[in-house]
Amino acid sequence: MGCVTPDADTIDHAAVVAWIRRFAAEIDEHRAELVRLDTAIGDGDHGTNMDRGMRKVVEKLDGAAGDDIGALLKAAGMALVSSVGGAAGPLYGTLFLQMGSATGGAATLDTAGLTQALEAGLRGVQARGKAEPGDKTMVDALVPAVEALHRAQSDGVAVGEAARLAAAAAEEGMKATIPMEARKGRASYLGPRSVGHQDPGATSSYLLLRSAAEAFANT
Ligand code: ADP
Ligand code: MG
């Protein structure tokens, strides 16, 4: 108070690095759970796919200099696209690439900036995967998160608290996939037998938002 704190309500490059590292750690911690979820309604590789990808992303971070958040997110997206196969690799790659495009040249993000970034990422995922809310995919965690960010933005909520609200909304969206019947991806081959299982991609997307909330907690 009284001192110069122009960035009090923003996150910087270092905070986004912390977010990505935290997400990689969450994926590592929950790898077995993601495998279990994907074994129930897919082919059991979601945890290993995401873990391989996020390890590559973290390797790239070690060489990430500068303060451009967009360049950082794009580098993460490229690492994911080039290292992870299946459905989720390209979809998460697109999410990060589009978040990077939306934040190109930015050294800081406020709640509006974070909202625009995640919304651009979600749009990329939907353009690529054609999933709508209710199809039992990662989109079911990301849509409520983006909606929560928009509400936070119009309520004038600071970015750290906005990320916490987005994570809570993503968690609800993740849980809401349990009774859904899958209409996209491998799980859709099961038809009604996909009902009663939580979607693995919605679970990893919740972890992405929870990681943001943890990384931005002091903001
Ligand atoms: P694969 O299905 O190729 O084995 P993963 O197991 O890594 O790939 O990822 C599965 C997750 O990908 C699903 O749980 C779902 O959330 C997500 N997914 C699959 N297809 C789509 C799609 N068309 N749009 C959005 N998300 C999708
Ligand atoms: Mg799979």
XYZ file of C-alpha atoms and ligand atoms in Angstrom:
247
model
C 0.000 0.000 0.000
C 1.356 3.343 -0.947
C 4.222 1.765 -2.863
C 4.218 1.351 -6.613
C 2.402 -1.901 -7.417
C 1.299 -1.511 -11.024
C 0.999 -5.294 -11.468
C -0.878 -6.112 -8.281
C -3.792 -7.659 -10.175
C -1.849 -9.342 -12.947
C 0.176 -12.467 -13.557
C 3.537 -12.300 -15.302
C 5.729 -14.677 -17.328
C 7.124 -16.291 -14.174
C 3.598 -17.005 -12.916
C 2.683 -18.672 -16.208
C 5.873 -20.760 -15.998
C 4.761 -21.745 -12.478
C 1.305 -22.629 -13.868
C 2.787 -24.915 -16.542
C 5.165 -26.577 -14.058
C 2.313 -27.093 -11.615
C 0.163 -28.663 -14.366
C 3.011 -31.025 -15.287
C 3.337 -32.006 -11.616
C -0.435 -32.551 -11.279
C -0.446 -34.750 -14.390
C 2.464 -36.759 -12.996
C 0.688 -37.146 -9.635
C -2.601 -38.167 -11.271
C -1.180 -40.253 -14.112
C -2.513 -43.543 -12.700
C -5.955 -42.054 -12.071
C -6.124 -40.684 -15.633
C -5.071 -44.101 -16.953
C -7.775 -45.762 -14.851
C -10.456 -43.371 -16.134
C -9.343 -43.882 -19.739
C -9.219 -47.665 -19.248
C -12.905 -47.608 -18.302
C -14.124 -45.779 -21.424
C -11.120 -45.577 -23.771
C -7.768 -47.269 -24.343
C -6.060 -46.417 -21.059
C -3.382 -44.082 -22.367
C -4.581 -40.607 -21.317
C -2.368 -40.412 -18.221
C 0.750 -41.606 -20.017
C 0.021 -39.436 -23.078
C -0.360 -36.276 -21.014
C 2.596 -37.099 -18.800
C 4.883 -37.637 -21.793
C 3.711 -34.365 -23.311
C 4.056 -32.288 -20.163
C 7.560 -33.664 -19.536
C 8.518 -32.394 -23.010
C 6.920 -29.038 -22.229
C 8.899 -28.728 -18.987
C 12.135 -29.559 -20.856
C 11.369 -26.645 -23.196
C 10.665 -24.313 -20.256
C 14.233 -24.603 -19.100
C 15.250 -22.682 -22.228
C 12.380 -20.172 -22.090
C 13.833 -16.698 -21.741
C 12.140 -13.320 -22.024
C 8.822 -12.075 -20.730
C 6.442 -12.860 -23.615
C 3.627 -15.000 -22.181
C 2.292 -15.714 -25.669
C 5.627 -17.118 -26.861
C 5.797 -19.288 -23.752
C 2.312 -20.741 -24.258
C 2.989 -21.312 -27.961
C 6.208 -23.182 -27.178
C 4.246 -25.379 -24.770
C 1.634 -26.045 -27.463
C 4.280 -26.983 -30.036
C 5.923 -29.375 -27.566
C 2.564 -31.061 -26.927
C 1.624 -31.332 -30.599
C 4.985 -32.855 -31.476
C 5.170 -35.336 -28.586
C 1.636 -36.587 -27.893
C -0.473 -38.688 -30.225
C -4.102 -39.695 -29.863
C -6.925 -37.229 -29.505
C -5.816 -35.281 -26.470
C -2.285 -34.391 -27.649
C -3.378 -32.313 -30.643
C -6.333 -30.927 -28.654
C -4.183 -29.781 -25.716
C -1.560 -28.608 -28.225
C -4.218 -26.469 -29.907
C -5.440 -25.176 -26.539
C -1.963 -23.924 -25.637
C -1.184 -22.636 -29.158
C -4.400 -20.614 -29.239
C -3.853 -19.312 -25.705
C -0.430 -18.258 -26.975
C -1.859 -16.453 -30.003
C -4.319 -14.593 -27.787
C -1.523 -13.405 -25.477
C 1.209 -12.737 -28.057
C 3.577 -10.016 -26.832
C 1.910 -9.721 -23.413
C 4.228 -9.522 -20.395
C 1.321 -9.570 -17.946
C -2.281 -10.761 -17.904
C -5.162 -9.491 -15.824
C -8.502 -11.276 -15.427
C -9.637 -10.062 -18.862
C -6.404 -11.304 -20.446
C -6.671 -14.728 -18.824
C -10.324 -14.938 -19.893
C -9.482 -14.105 -23.507
C -6.645 -16.615 -23.498
C -8.678 -19.544 -22.182
C -11.607 -18.655 -24.417
C -9.334 -18.661 -27.477
C -7.927 -22.013 -26.367
C -11.419 -23.464 -25.938
C -12.446 -22.180 -29.367
C -9.394 -23.911 -30.846
C -10.278 -27.190 -29.133
C -13.839 -26.975 -30.424
C -12.755 -26.002 -33.950
C -10.472 -29.026 -34.045
C -12.521 -31.635 -32.168
C -16.064 -30.451 -32.962
C -17.245 -31.333 -29.440
C -20.122 -29.425 -27.891
C -20.957 -29.186 -24.190
C -22.628 -32.433 -23.127
C -20.554 -34.660 -25.427
C -18.516 -35.907 -22.426
C -15.116 -34.421 -23.295
C -12.599 -31.900 -21.973
C -14.926 -29.218 -23.394
C -17.315 -29.962 -20.489
C -14.683 -28.772 -18.001
C -13.389 -25.874 -20.105
C -16.736 -24.242 -20.961
C -17.794 -23.639 -17.331
C -14.270 -22.409 -16.561
C -14.469 -19.818 -19.346
C -17.961 -18.809 -18.193
C -16.695 -18.379 -14.633
C -13.831 -16.206 -15.893
C -16.270 -13.998 -17.799
C -18.362 -13.568 -14.638
C -15.228 -12.807 -12.624
C -14.163 -10.252 -15.195
C -17.483 -8.396 -15.112
C -17.490 -8.527 -11.300
C -14.027 -6.948 -11.224
C -12.432 -9.985 -9.544
C -8.607 -10.106 -9.433
C -6.888 -12.748 -11.535
C -5.837 -15.072 -8.698
C -9.382 -15.312 -7.357
C -10.730 -15.558 -10.926
C -8.545 -18.625 -11.505
C -9.873 -20.166 -8.283
C -13.468 -19.608 -9.436
C -12.616 -21.090 -12.848
C -11.111 -24.182 -11.201
C -14.228 -24.674 -9.063
C -16.415 -24.399 -12.176
C -14.180 -26.838 -14.077
C -14.462 -29.311 -11.204
C -18.267 -29.160 -11.410
C -18.062 -29.587 -15.194
C -15.756 -32.577 -14.778
C -18.125 -34.275 -12.323
C -21.074 -33.541 -14.615
C -19.477 -35.770 -17.294
C -20.169 -38.884 -15.153
C -23.840 -39.355 -16.186
C -23.225 -38.254 -19.785
C -23.136 -40.582 -22.780
C -20.030 -39.901 -24.869
C -20.621 -38.517 -28.346
C -17.013 -37.707 -29.321
C -13.723 -39.575 -29.225
C -13.046 -43.212 -28.384
C -15.544 -43.296 -25.517
C -18.364 -42.676 -28.013
C -17.770 -46.203 -29.397
C -19.178 -47.500 -26.090
C -22.455 -45.627 -26.512
C -24.631 -46.029 -23.392
C -21.877 -48.050 -21.672
C -19.878 -44.825 -21.335
C -22.488 -43.582 -18.822
C -21.394 -43.660 -15.177
C -17.712 -42.885 -15.808
C -15.897 -39.565 -15.448
C -14.263 -38.372 -18.650
C -10.444 -38.513 -18.516
C -9.939 -35.390 -20.660
C -12.376 -33.368 -18.538
C -10.373 -34.538 -15.528
C -7.032 -33.356 -16.956
C -8.661 -30.052 -17.948
C -9.824 -29.579 -14.360
C -6.213 -30.207 -13.287
C -5.116 -27.482 -15.725
C -7.439 -24.954 -14.057
C -6.607 -26.129 -10.547
C -2.920 -25.662 -11.384
C -3.639 -22.095 -12.471
C -5.469 -21.405 -9.210
C -2.527 -22.794 -7.230
C 0.114 -20.969 -9.261
C -1.738 -17.624 -9.133
C -2.845 -17.946 -5.501
C -0.661 -15.080 -4.305
C -1.829 -12.748 -7.053
P -7.261 -41.138 -27.289
O -8.736 -41.032 -27.131
O -6.818 -40.965 -28.697
O -6.708 -42.384 -26.660
P -6.537 -39.680 -24.938
O -6.893 -40.929 -24.224
O -5.220 -39.086 -24.605
O -6.626 -39.884 -26.500
O -7.634 -38.575 -24.634
C -8.989 -38.891 -24.444
C -9.745 -37.619 -24.105
O -9.710 -36.741 -25.193
C -11.210 -37.848 -23.815
O -11.414 -38.170 -22.462
C -11.858 -36.532 -24.190
O -11.937 -35.637 -23.088
C -10.878 -35.948 -25.181
N -11.453 -35.953 -26.524
C -11.529 -36.982 -27.381
N -12.103 -36.594 -28.549
C -12.408 -35.273 -28.386
C -13.012 -34.274 -29.221
N -13.418 -34.545 -30.467
N -13.162 -33.021 -28.718
C -12.738 -32.727 -27.457
N -12.148 -33.619 -26.642
C -11.997 -34.871 -27.096
Mg -6.938 -42.869 -24.692
